[in-house]
JSON list of C-alpha atoms in Angstrom, two decimals:
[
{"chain": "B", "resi": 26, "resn": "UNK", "atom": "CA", "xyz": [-13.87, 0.32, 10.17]},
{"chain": "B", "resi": 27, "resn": "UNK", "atom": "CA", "xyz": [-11.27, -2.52, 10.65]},
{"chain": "B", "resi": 28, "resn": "UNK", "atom": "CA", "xyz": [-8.07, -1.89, 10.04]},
{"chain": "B", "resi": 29, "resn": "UNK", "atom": "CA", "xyz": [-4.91, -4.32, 9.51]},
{"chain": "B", "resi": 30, "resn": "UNK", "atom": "CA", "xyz": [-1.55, -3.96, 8.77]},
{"chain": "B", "resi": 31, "resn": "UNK", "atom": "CA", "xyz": [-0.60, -4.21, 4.84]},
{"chain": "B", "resi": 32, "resn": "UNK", "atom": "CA", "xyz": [3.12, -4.38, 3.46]},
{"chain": "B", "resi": 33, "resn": "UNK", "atom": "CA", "xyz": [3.38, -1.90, 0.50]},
{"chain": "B", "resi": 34, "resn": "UNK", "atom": "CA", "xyz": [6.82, -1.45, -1.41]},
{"chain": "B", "resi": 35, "resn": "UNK", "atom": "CA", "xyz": [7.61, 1.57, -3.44]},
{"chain": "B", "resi": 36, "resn": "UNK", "atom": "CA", "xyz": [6.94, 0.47, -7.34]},
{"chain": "B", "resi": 37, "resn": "UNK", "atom": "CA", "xyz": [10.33, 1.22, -8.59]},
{"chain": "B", "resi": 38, "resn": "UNK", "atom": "CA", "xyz": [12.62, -1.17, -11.10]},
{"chain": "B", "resi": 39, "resn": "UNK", "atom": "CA", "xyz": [14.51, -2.44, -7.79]},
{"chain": "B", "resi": 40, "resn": "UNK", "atom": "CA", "xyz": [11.02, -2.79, -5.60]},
{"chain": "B", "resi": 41, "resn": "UNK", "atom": "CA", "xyz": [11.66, -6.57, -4.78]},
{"chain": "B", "resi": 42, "resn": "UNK", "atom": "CA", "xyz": [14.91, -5.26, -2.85]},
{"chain": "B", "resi": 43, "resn": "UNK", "atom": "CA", "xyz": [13.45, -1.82, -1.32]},
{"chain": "B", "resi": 44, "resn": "UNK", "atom": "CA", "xyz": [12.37, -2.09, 2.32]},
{"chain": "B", "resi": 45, "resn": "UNK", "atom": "CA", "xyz": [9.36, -2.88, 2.86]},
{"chain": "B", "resi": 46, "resn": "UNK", "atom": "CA", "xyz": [6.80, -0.43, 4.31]},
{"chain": "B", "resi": 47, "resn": "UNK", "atom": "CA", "xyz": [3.98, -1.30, 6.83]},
{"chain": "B", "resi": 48, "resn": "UNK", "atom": "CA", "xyz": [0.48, 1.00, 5.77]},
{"chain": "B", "resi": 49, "resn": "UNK", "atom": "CA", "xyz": [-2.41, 0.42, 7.37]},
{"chain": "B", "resi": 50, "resn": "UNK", "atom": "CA", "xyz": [-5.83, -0.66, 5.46]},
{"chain": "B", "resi": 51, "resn": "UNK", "atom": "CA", "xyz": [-9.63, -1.33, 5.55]},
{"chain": "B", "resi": 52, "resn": "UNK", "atom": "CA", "xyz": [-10.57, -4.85, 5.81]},
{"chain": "B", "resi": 53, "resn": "UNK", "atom": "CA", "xyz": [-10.52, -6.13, 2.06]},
{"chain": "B", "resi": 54, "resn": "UNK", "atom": "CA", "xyz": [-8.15, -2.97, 0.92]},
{"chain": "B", "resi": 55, "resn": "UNK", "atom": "CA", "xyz": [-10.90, -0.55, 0.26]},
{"chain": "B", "resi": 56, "resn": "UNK", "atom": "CA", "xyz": [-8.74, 1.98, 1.77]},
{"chain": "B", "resi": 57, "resn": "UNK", "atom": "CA", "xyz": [-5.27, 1.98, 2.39]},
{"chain": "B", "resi": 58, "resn": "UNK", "atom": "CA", "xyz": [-3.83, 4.72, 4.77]},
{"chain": "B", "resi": 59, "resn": "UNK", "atom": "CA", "xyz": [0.32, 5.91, 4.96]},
{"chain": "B", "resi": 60, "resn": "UNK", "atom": "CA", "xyz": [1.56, 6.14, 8.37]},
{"chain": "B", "resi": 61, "resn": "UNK", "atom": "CA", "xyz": [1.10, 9.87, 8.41]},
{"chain": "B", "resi": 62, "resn": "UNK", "atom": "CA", "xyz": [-2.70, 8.74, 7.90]},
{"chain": "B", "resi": 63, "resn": "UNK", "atom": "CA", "xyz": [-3.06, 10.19, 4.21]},
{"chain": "B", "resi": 64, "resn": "UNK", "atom": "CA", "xyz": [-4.75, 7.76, 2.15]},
{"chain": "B", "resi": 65, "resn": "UNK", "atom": "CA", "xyz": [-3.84, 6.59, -1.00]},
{"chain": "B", "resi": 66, "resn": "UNK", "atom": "CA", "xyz": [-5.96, 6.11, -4.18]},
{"chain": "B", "resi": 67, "resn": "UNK", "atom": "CA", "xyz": [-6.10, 2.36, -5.93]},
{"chain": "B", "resi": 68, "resn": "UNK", "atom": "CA", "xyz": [-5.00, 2.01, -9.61]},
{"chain": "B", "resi": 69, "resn": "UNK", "atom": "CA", "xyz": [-7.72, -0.11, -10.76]},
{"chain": "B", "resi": 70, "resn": "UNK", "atom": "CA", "xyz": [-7.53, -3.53, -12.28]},
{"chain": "B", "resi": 71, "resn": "UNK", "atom": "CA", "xyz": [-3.90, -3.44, -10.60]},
{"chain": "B", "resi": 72, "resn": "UNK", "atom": "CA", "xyz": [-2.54, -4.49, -7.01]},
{"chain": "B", "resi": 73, "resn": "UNK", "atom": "CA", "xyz": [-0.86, -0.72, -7.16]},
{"chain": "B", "resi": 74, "resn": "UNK", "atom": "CA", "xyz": [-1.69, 2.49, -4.99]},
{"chain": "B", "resi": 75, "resn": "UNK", "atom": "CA", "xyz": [-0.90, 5.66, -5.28]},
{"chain": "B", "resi": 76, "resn": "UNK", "atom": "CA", "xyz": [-0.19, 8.86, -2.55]},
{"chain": "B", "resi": 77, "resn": "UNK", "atom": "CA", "xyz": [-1.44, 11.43, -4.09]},
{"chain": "B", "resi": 78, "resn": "UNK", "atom": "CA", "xyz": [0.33, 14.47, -2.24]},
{"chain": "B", "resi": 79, "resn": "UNK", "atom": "CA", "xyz": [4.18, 13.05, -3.70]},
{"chain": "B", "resi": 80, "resn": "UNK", "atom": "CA", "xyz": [3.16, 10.73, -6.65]},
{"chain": "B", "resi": 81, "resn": "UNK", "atom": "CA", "xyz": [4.56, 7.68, -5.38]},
{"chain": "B", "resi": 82, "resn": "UNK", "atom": "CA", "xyz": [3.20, 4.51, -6.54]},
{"chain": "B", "resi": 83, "resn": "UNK", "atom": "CA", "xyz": [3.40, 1.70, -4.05]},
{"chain": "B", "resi": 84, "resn": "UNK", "atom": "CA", "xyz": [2.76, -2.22, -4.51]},
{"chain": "B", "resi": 85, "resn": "UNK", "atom": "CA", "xyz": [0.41, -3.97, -2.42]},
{"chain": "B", "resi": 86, "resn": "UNK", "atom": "CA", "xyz": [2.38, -7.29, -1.52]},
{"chain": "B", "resi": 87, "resn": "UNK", "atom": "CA", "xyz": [0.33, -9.04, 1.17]},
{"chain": "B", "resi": 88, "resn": "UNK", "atom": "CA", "xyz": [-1.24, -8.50, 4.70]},
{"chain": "B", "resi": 89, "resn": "UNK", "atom": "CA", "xyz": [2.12, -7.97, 7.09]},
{"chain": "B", "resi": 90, "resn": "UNK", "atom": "CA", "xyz": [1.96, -11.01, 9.58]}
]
């Protein structure tokens, strides 16, 4: 499995000015991963992911450079 660096921001009405959060995923986002390691489950037909354990719905932005 190869794994990259993704920047996620928690989908909220004031996302674009949240910090940005680094989670780790699969090469071409099959999985992406928190940084307690807890993976999240993809909202199909959307760029969104959700962490099942709290509810929170993150927004995949781009791979982090």
């Amino acid at each position: 499995m190869h794994m990259k660096p993704v920047k996620v921001y928690k989908m909220n009405k004031d996302f674009k000015i949240s910090p940005k959060l680094i989670y780790m995923g699969e090469y071409n986002l099959m999985n992406v991963y928190d940084s307690l390691q807890e993976k999240l489950t993809r909202i199909m037909g959307t760029y969104q992911w959700i962490l099942n354990s709290t509810g929170e719905v993150f927004f995949y932005s781009r791979r982090a450079s």
